[in-house]
């Protein structure tokens, strides 16, 4: 595995593979790799000749009061994990390499952002879309792999790829969970021990709502309240949102049918967790 820190070197390497007609699988991350990331890498490994993993904690997507400085980082551990997963290139640029000066152009996301995390994180998806646009131009992937845990991010990247005509196949990958149902996340290490015990209620509440829908409940308000009550009674977390929307359009539903997402965000003392389920109602 080669570790590459400059854009120029990364593009030179990629061009060699492109000339040979090889496919490039790309897994963009902010590091502190967990099983969720490793699943993305192994899927990319299965489906492509070359696998590129990027590790870059992107300052543009963090708000002024968010956890940019405390976001967990452990490059040596990540490098060992990437090597074990047979990644070909680990792209690890500095902030100065990615943003050498104040950008003259930024990507602004206009749709799919006024709901879920977008509502409470203004500018977040502009930062994601800007860095992903740059990374796509640097890595020039055939396929790009994203976890469905960040379902709104997947929806935004889907719009970016189609609106900006990137010749890239988006591959959304299922959420990887701990045995007790908690969705894996780099941020889980910031849960206090008692909060870690409580956190699986997020997934249990989603499952309860899904079951109610399967059993015939179609009133979105009732379902939202059912989830809120479950979370409030079984955790100290403060509910940020519980929303039921169409997916991937992320529109408020008048009537519950078609492909839907039930998504939640809950703030614990040092970390905010998100989770979701996406399924089809016939
Ligand atoms: O999901 C993430 O880790 C980040 O939002 C991403 C896609 C790597 C962009 O910085």
mmCIF file of C-alpha atoms and ligand atoms in Angstrom:
data_model
loop_
_atom_site.group_PDB
_atom_site.id
_atom_site.type_symbol
_atom_site.label_atom_id
_atom_site.label_comp_id
_atom_site.label_asym_id
_atom_site.label_seq_id
_atom_site.Cartn_x
_atom_site.Cartn_y
_atom_site.Cartn_z
ATOM 1 C CA UNK A 1 0.000 0.000 0.000
ATOM 2 C CA UNK A 2 1.272 3.448 -0.909
ATOM 3 C CA UNK A 3 0.536 6.415 1.342
ATOM 4 C CA UNK A 4 0.157 9.560 -0.765
ATOM 5 C CA UNK A 5 -0.040 13.051 0.642
ATOM 6 C CA UNK A 6 -0.074 15.309 -2.418
ATOM 7 C CA UNK A 7 -2.797 15.829 -5.009
ATOM 8 C CA UNK A 8 -0.287 15.763 -7.854
ATOM 9 C CA UNK A 9 1.148 12.366 -6.830
ATOM 10 C CA UNK A 10 -2.326 10.919 -6.363
ATOM 11 C CA UNK A 11 -3.471 12.061 -9.815
ATOM 12 C CA UNK A 12 -0.253 10.749 -11.429
ATOM 13 C CA UNK A 13 -0.772 7.294 -9.895
ATOM 14 C CA UNK A 14 -4.453 7.215 -10.886
ATOM 15 C CA UNK A 15 -3.651 8.175 -14.493
ATOM 16 C CA UNK A 16 -1.316 5.154 -14.770
ATOM 17 C CA UNK A 17 -4.188 2.834 -13.790
ATOM 18 C CA UNK A 18 -6.692 4.638 -16.019
ATOM 19 C CA UNK A 19 -4.344 4.161 -19.000
ATOM 20 C CA UNK A 20 -4.369 0.424 -18.293
ATOM 21 C CA UNK A 21 -8.193 0.464 -18.276
ATOM 22 C CA UNK A 22 -8.360 -0.525 -14.599
ATOM 23 C CA UNK A 23 -11.384 0.272 -12.427
ATOM 24 C CA UNK A 24 -10.908 2.429 -9.328
ATOM 25 C CA UNK A 25 -12.997 1.908 -6.178
ATOM 26 C CA UNK A 26 -12.943 4.901 -3.836
ATOM 27 C CA UNK A 27 -13.801 5.035 -0.130
ATOM 28 C CA UNK A 28 -13.690 8.616 1.208
ATOM 29 C CA UNK A 29 -13.421 8.819 5.028
ATOM 30 C CA UNK A 30 -12.383 11.097 7.841
ATOM 31 C CA UNK A 31 -10.388 8.276 9.410
ATOM 32 C CA UNK A 32 -10.605 6.591 12.827
ATOM 33 C CA UNK A 33 -11.720 3.575 10.852
ATOM 34 C CA UNK A 34 -14.290 1.152 12.246
ATOM 35 C CA UNK A 35 -16.032 -1.932 10.914
ATOM 36 C CA UNK A 36 -18.456 0.209 8.894
ATOM 37 C CA UNK A 37 -15.524 1.641 6.914
ATOM 38 C CA UNK A 38 -13.913 -1.788 6.575
ATOM 39 C CA UNK A 39 -17.139 -3.091 5.018
ATOM 40 C CA UNK A 40 -16.997 -0.269 2.445
ATOM 41 C CA UNK A 41 -13.353 -1.092 1.698
ATOM 42 C CA UNK A 42 -13.986 -4.818 1.308
ATOM 43 C CA UNK A 43 -16.896 -4.138 -1.058
ATOM 44 C CA UNK A 44 -14.665 -1.789 -3.072
ATOM 45 C CA UNK A 45 -11.948 -4.487 -3.051
ATOM 46 C CA UNK A 46 -14.380 -7.089 -4.440
ATOM 47 C CA UNK A 47 -15.641 -4.852 -7.230
ATOM 48 C CA UNK A 48 -12.554 -3.011 -8.523
ATOM 49 C CA UNK A 49 -8.969 -3.498 -9.685
ATOM 50 C CA UNK A 50 -7.649 -0.695 -7.508
ATOM 51 C CA UNK A 51 -8.870 0.586 -4.135
ATOM 52 C CA UNK A 52 -8.205 4.126 -2.922
ATOM 53 C CA UNK A 53 -9.024 5.124 0.649
ATOM 54 C CA UNK A 54 -8.870 8.784 1.630
ATOM 55 C CA UNK A 55 -8.469 10.038 5.177
ATOM 56 C CA UNK A 56 -9.134 13.732 5.545
ATOM 57 C CA UNK A 57 -10.939 15.449 8.409
ATOM 58 C CA UNK A 58 -12.592 18.138 6.334
ATOM 59 C CA UNK A 59 -12.807 21.435 8.240
ATOM 60 C CA UNK A 60 -15.335 22.842 5.748
ATOM 61 C CA UNK A 61 -18.089 20.499 6.922
ATOM 62 C CA UNK A 62 -17.825 21.332 10.642
ATOM 63 C CA UNK A 63 -19.768 24.270 12.085
ATOM 64 C CA UNK A 64 -18.033 26.690 14.492
ATOM 65 C CA UNK A 65 -19.489 24.880 17.528
ATOM 66 C CA UNK A 66 -18.892 21.368 16.175
ATOM 67 C CA UNK A 67 -16.238 18.795 17.042
ATOM 68 C CA UNK A 68 -13.532 19.460 14.407
ATOM 69 C CA UNK A 69 -10.704 19.679 16.955
ATOM 70 C CA UNK A 70 -11.900 16.723 19.066
ATOM 71 C CA UNK A 71 -12.863 14.527 16.101
ATOM 72 C CA UNK A 72 -10.991 11.250 16.852
ATOM 73 C CA UNK A 73 -7.787 10.713 14.866
ATOM 74 C CA UNK A 74 -5.312 7.789 14.869
ATOM 75 C CA UNK A 75 -3.368 7.630 11.640
ATOM 76 C CA UNK A 76 -1.032 4.738 12.572
ATOM 77 C CA UNK A 77 -3.944 2.495 13.507
ATOM 78 C CA UNK A 78 -5.854 3.507 10.338
ATOM 79 C CA UNK A 79 -2.813 2.815 8.159
ATOM 80 C CA UNK A 80 -2.440 -0.706 9.640
ATOM 81 C CA UNK A 81 -6.152 -1.421 9.124
ATOM 82 C CA UNK A 82 -6.061 -0.142 5.531
ATOM 83 C CA UNK A 83 -3.005 -2.273 4.805
ATOM 84 C CA UNK A 84 -4.728 -5.359 6.238
ATOM 85 C CA UNK A 85 -7.755 -4.667 3.989
ATOM 86 C CA UNK A 86 -5.439 -4.576 0.951
ATOM 87 C CA UNK A 87 -6.043 -0.945 0.080
ATOM 88 C CA UNK A 88 -3.740 0.046 -2.810
ATOM 89 C CA UNK A 89 -3.498 3.782 -2.088
ATOM 90 C CA UNK A 90 -4.119 5.680 1.110
ATOM 91 C CA UNK A 91 -4.618 9.336 0.226
ATOM 92 C CA UNK A 92 -3.815 11.401 3.323
ATOM 93 C CA UNK A 93 -3.528 15.098 2.432
ATOM 94 C CA UNK A 94 -3.047 17.944 4.891
ATOM 95 C CA UNK A 95 -5.552 20.780 5.192
ATOM 96 C CA UNK A 96 -2.994 23.062 3.442
ATOM 97 C CA UNK A 97 -2.772 20.598 0.541
ATOM 98 C CA UNK A 98 -6.560 20.456 0.093
ATOM 99 C CA UNK A 99 -7.264 24.126 0.811
ATOM 100 C CA UNK A 100 -4.047 26.100 0.092
ATOM 101 C CA UNK A 101 -5.963 29.396 0.024
ATOM 102 C CA UNK A 102 -9.473 30.726 0.527
ATOM 103 C CA UNK A 103 -11.562 28.917 -2.123
ATOM 104 C CA UNK A 104 -12.799 31.019 -4.993
ATOM 105 C CA UNK A 105 -15.558 28.464 -5.709
ATOM 106 C CA UNK A 106 -17.655 26.418 -3.306
ATOM 107 C CA UNK A 107 -20.368 23.864 -3.994
ATOM 108 C CA UNK A 108 -23.756 24.846 -2.556
ATOM 109 C CA UNK A 109 -26.333 22.090 -2.144
ATOM 110 C CA UNK A 110 -29.852 23.383 -2.801
ATOM 111 C CA UNK A 111 -32.053 20.304 -2.401
ATOM 112 C CA UNK A 112 -32.341 17.567 0.222
ATOM 113 C CA UNK A 113 -30.673 19.717 2.916
ATOM 114 C CA UNK A 114 -33.544 21.549 4.652
ATOM 115 C CA UNK A 115 -34.449 18.420 6.644
ATOM 116 C CA UNK A 116 -32.713 15.969 9.040
ATOM 117 C CA UNK A 117 -29.082 16.936 9.877
ATOM 118 C CA UNK A 118 -29.042 19.665 7.223
ATOM 119 C CA UNK A 119 -31.548 21.683 9.267
ATOM 120 C CA UNK A 120 -29.395 21.857 12.384
ATOM 121 C CA UNK A 121 -26.020 21.913 10.556
ATOM 122 C CA UNK A 122 -26.177 24.865 8.130
ATOM 123 C CA UNK A 123 -23.419 24.656 5.526
ATOM 124 C CA UNK A 124 -22.475 21.092 6.490
ATOM 125 C CA UNK A 125 -23.513 19.520 3.185
ATOM 126 C CA UNK A 126 -21.944 22.364 1.196
ATOM 127 C CA UNK A 127 -18.670 21.393 2.912
ATOM 128 C CA UNK A 128 -19.224 17.706 2.157
ATOM 129 C CA UNK A 129 -20.153 18.365 -1.493
ATOM 130 C CA UNK A 130 -17.153 20.695 -1.933
ATOM 131 C CA UNK A 131 -14.601 18.211 -0.570
ATOM 132 C CA UNK A 132 -16.199 15.280 -2.417
ATOM 133 C CA UNK A 133 -16.106 17.240 -5.688
ATOM 134 C CA UNK A 134 -12.377 17.849 -5.121
ATOM 135 C CA UNK A 135 -11.742 14.224 -4.121
ATOM 136 C CA UNK A 136 -13.642 12.946 -7.169
ATOM 137 C CA UNK A 137 -11.406 15.087 -9.411
ATOM 138 C CA UNK A 138 -8.289 13.853 -7.617
ATOM 139 C CA UNK A 139 -9.141 10.126 -7.442
ATOM 140 C CA UNK A 140 -11.301 9.900 -10.606
ATOM 141 C CA UNK A 141 -13.040 6.755 -9.303
ATOM 142 C CA UNK A 142 -15.156 4.294 -11.249
ATOM 143 C CA UNK A 143 -17.238 3.591 -8.128
ATOM 144 C CA UNK A 144 -17.556 5.509 -4.840
ATOM 145 C CA UNK A 145 -18.669 3.790 -1.638
ATOM 146 C CA UNK A 146 -20.707 5.519 1.088
ATOM 147 C CA UNK A 147 -22.401 4.125 4.198
ATOM 148 C CA UNK A 148 -26.202 4.349 4.462
ATOM 149 C CA UNK A 149 -25.815 5.452 8.078
ATOM 150 C CA UNK A 150 -25.302 8.943 6.656
ATOM 151 C CA UNK A 151 -28.380 8.533 4.502
ATOM 152 C CA UNK A 152 -28.767 12.262 3.872
ATOM 153 C CA UNK A 153 -25.135 12.386 2.720
ATOM 154 C CA UNK A 154 -25.836 9.522 0.289
ATOM 155 C CA UNK A 155 -28.885 11.435 -1.028
ATOM 156 C CA UNK A 156 -26.802 14.631 -1.458
ATOM 157 C CA UNK A 157 -23.945 12.782 -3.234
ATOM 158 C CA UNK A 158 -26.526 11.112 -5.480
ATOM 159 C CA UNK A 159 -27.697 14.623 -6.498
ATOM 160 C CA UNK A 160 -24.087 15.868 -6.899
ATOM 161 C CA UNK A 161 -23.118 12.978 -9.181
ATOM 162 C CA UNK A 162 -26.160 13.347 -11.385
ATOM 163 C CA UNK A 163 -26.291 17.181 -11.510
ATOM 164 C CA UNK A 164 -22.537 17.580 -12.150
ATOM 165 C CA UNK A 165 -22.376 14.616 -14.565
ATOM 166 C CA UNK A 166 -19.640 12.704 -12.773
ATOM 167 C CA UNK A 167 -19.023 9.390 -14.533
ATOM 168 C CA UNK A 168 -19.051 7.643 -11.173
ATOM 169 C CA UNK A 169 -21.259 4.875 -9.839
ATOM 170 C CA UNK A 170 -22.506 5.604 -6.324
ATOM 171 C CA UNK A 171 -22.549 2.463 -4.166
ATOM 172 C CA UNK A 172 -24.553 2.899 -0.916
ATOM 173 C CA UNK A 173 -23.632 0.223 1.644
ATOM 174 C CA UNK A 174 -25.804 -1.069 4.521
ATOM 175 C CA UNK A 175 -25.269 0.146 8.104
ATOM 176 C CA UNK A 176 -22.954 -2.045 10.202
ATOM 177 C CA UNK A 177 -24.161 -2.441 13.792
ATOM 178 C CA UNK A 178 -22.788 -3.552 17.139
ATOM 179 C CA UNK A 179 -24.372 -6.722 18.530
ATOM 180 C CA UNK A 180 -26.819 -4.642 20.570
ATOM 181 C CA UNK A 181 -27.934 -2.720 17.470
ATOM 182 C CA UNK A 182 -25.958 0.532 17.924
ATOM 183 C CA UNK A 183 -24.816 1.763 14.501
ATOM 184 C CA UNK A 184 -21.005 1.772 14.332
ATOM 185 C CA UNK A 185 -19.488 5.248 14.261
ATOM 186 C CA UNK A 186 -16.107 6.846 14.945
ATOM 187 C CA UNK A 187 -17.942 9.103 17.387
ATOM 188 C CA UNK A 188 -19.225 6.253 19.624
ATOM 189 C CA UNK A 189 -15.957 6.434 21.624
ATOM 190 C CA UNK A 190 -17.193 9.778 22.964
ATOM 191 C CA UNK A 191 -20.221 8.197 24.707
ATOM 192 C CA UNK A 192 -20.006 7.997 28.509
ATOM 193 C CA UNK A 193 -20.302 4.382 29.783
ATOM 194 C CA UNK A 194 -23.947 4.800 30.878
ATOM 195 C CA UNK A 195 -24.804 6.524 27.590
ATOM 196 C CA UNK A 196 -23.231 3.625 25.698
ATOM 197 C CA UNK A 197 -25.655 1.326 27.569
ATOM 198 C CA UNK A 198 -28.604 3.521 26.601
ATOM 199 C CA UNK A 199 -27.649 4.189 22.957
ATOM 200 C CA UNK A 200 -29.141 0.990 21.408
ATOM 201 C CA UNK A 201 -32.615 2.447 22.115
ATOM 202 C CA UNK A 202 -32.129 4.469 18.914
ATOM 203 C CA UNK A 203 -32.249 1.354 16.738
ATOM 204 C CA UNK A 204 -34.882 -0.367 18.893
ATOM 205 C CA UNK A 205 -37.201 2.631 18.521
ATOM 206 C CA UNK A 206 -36.742 2.567 14.715
ATOM 207 C CA UNK A 207 -37.562 -1.135 14.615
ATOM 208 C CA UNK A 208 -40.651 -0.553 16.755
ATOM 209 C CA UNK A 209 -41.901 2.110 14.315
ATOM 210 C CA UNK A 210 -41.193 -0.121 11.311
ATOM 211 C CA UNK A 211 -43.164 -2.935 12.924
ATOM 212 C CA UNK A 212 -46.071 -0.551 13.605
ATOM 213 C CA UNK A 213 -46.050 0.453 9.905
ATOM 214 C CA UNK A 214 -46.004 -3.191 8.815
ATOM 215 C CA UNK A 215 -48.942 -3.757 11.194
ATOM 216 C CA UNK A 216 -50.876 -0.994 9.415
ATOM 217 C CA UNK A 217 -50.084 2.302 11.216
ATOM 218 C CA UNK A 218 -49.930 5.120 8.635
ATOM 219 C CA UNK A 219 -50.089 8.238 10.794
ATOM 220 C CA UNK A 220 -46.590 9.850 10.682
ATOM 221 C CA UNK A 221 -47.238 11.939 13.841
ATOM 222 C CA UNK A 222 -48.175 8.879 15.874
ATOM 223 C CA UNK A 223 -45.056 7.068 14.657
ATOM 224 C CA UNK A 224 -42.800 10.033 15.440
ATOM 225 C CA UNK A 225 -44.283 10.298 18.950
ATOM 226 C CA UNK A 226 -43.864 6.569 19.508
ATOM 227 C CA UNK A 227 -40.128 6.896 18.703
ATOM 228 C CA UNK A 228 -39.704 10.038 20.824
ATOM 229 C CA UNK A 229 -41.371 8.407 23.829
ATOM 230 C CA UNK A 230 -39.207 5.287 23.548
ATOM 231 C CA UNK A 231 -35.991 7.347 23.384
ATOM 232 C CA UNK A 232 -36.936 9.757 26.186
ATOM 233 C CA UNK A 233 -38.043 7.003 28.546
ATOM 234 C CA UNK A 234 -34.953 4.849 28.044
ATOM 235 C CA UNK A 235 -32.115 7.366 27.688
ATOM 236 C CA UNK A 236 -30.789 10.713 28.900
ATOM 237 C CA UNK A 237 -30.265 11.762 25.285
ATOM 238 C CA UNK A 238 -31.851 14.960 23.991
ATOM 239 C CA UNK A 239 -33.787 14.340 20.779
ATOM 240 C CA UNK A 240 -32.617 16.567 17.939
ATOM 241 C CA UNK A 241 -35.041 15.207 15.334
ATOM 242 C CA UNK A 242 -37.219 12.263 14.399
ATOM 243 C CA UNK A 243 -38.397 12.469 10.791
ATOM 244 C CA UNK A 244 -40.188 10.246 8.300
ATOM 245 C CA UNK A 245 -39.516 11.268 4.680
ATOM 246 C CA UNK A 246 -39.451 9.926 1.135
ATOM 247 C CA UNK A 247 -36.064 8.503 0.134
ATOM 248 C CA UNK A 248 -33.822 9.609 -1.553
ATOM 249 C CA UNK A 249 -35.840 12.775 -2.344
ATOM 250 C CA UNK A 250 -36.187 13.613 1.377
ATOM 251 C CA UNK A 251 -39.619 15.180 0.976
ATOM 252 C CA UNK A 252 -42.232 15.370 3.750
ATOM 253 C CA UNK A 253 -44.832 12.684 3.081
ATOM 254 C CA UNK A 254 -48.538 13.414 2.995
ATOM 255 C CA UNK A 255 -49.224 9.703 2.721
ATOM 256 C CA UNK A 256 -46.866 6.945 3.884
ATOM 257 C CA UNK A 257 -45.971 4.901 0.804
ATOM 258 C CA UNK A 258 -43.098 4.079 -1.558
ATOM 259 C CA UNK A 259 -39.486 4.201 -0.412
ATOM 260 C CA UNK A 260 -39.239 5.918 2.986
ATOM 261 C CA UNK A 261 -36.615 6.775 5.571
ATOM 262 C CA UNK A 262 -37.195 7.039 9.311
ATOM 263 C CA UNK A 263 -34.240 8.997 10.655
ATOM 264 C CA UNK A 264 -33.281 10.166 14.126
ATOM 265 C CA UNK A 265 -30.582 12.244 15.797
ATOM 266 C CA UNK A 266 -30.024 12.287 19.558
ATOM 267 C CA UNK A 267 -27.571 14.428 21.519
ATOM 268 C CA UNK A 268 -25.699 12.822 24.385
ATOM 269 C CA UNK A 269 -23.357 14.782 26.629
ATOM 270 C CA UNK A 270 -20.310 14.719 24.340
ATOM 271 C CA UNK A 271 -21.647 13.323 21.088
ATOM 272 C CA UNK A 272 -24.649 13.442 18.795
ATOM 273 C CA UNK A 273 -25.714 10.100 17.318
ATOM 274 C CA UNK A 274 -27.713 9.486 14.155
ATOM 275 C CA UNK A 275 -29.443 6.377 12.894
ATOM 276 C CA UNK A 276 -32.037 5.453 10.277
ATOM 277 C CA UNK A 277 -33.887 2.711 8.491
ATOM 278 C CA UNK A 278 -34.872 2.860 4.827
ATOM 279 C CA UNK A 279 -37.544 0.560 3.491
ATOM 280 C CA UNK A 280 -40.321 0.204 0.969
ATOM 281 C CA UNK A 281 -44.021 0.428 1.846
ATOM 282 C CA UNK A 282 -46.237 -1.295 -0.710
HETATM 283 O O1 LIG B 1 -18.765 10.593 5.834
HETATM 284 C C1 LIG B 1 -17.650 11.129 5.996
HETATM 285 O O2 LIG B 1 -16.767 10.615 6.650
HETATM 286 C C2 LIG B 1 -17.401 12.503 5.365
HETATM 287 O O3 LIG B 1 -18.550 13.275 5.360
HETATM 288 C C3 LIG B 1 -16.808 12.404 3.950
HETATM 289 C C4 LIG B 1 -17.768 11.730 2.998
HETATM 290 C C5 LIG B 1 -15.496 11.632 3.980
HETATM 291 C C6 LIG B 1 -16.523 13.799 3.405
HETATM 292 O O4 LIG B 1 -15.604 14.479 4.203
#
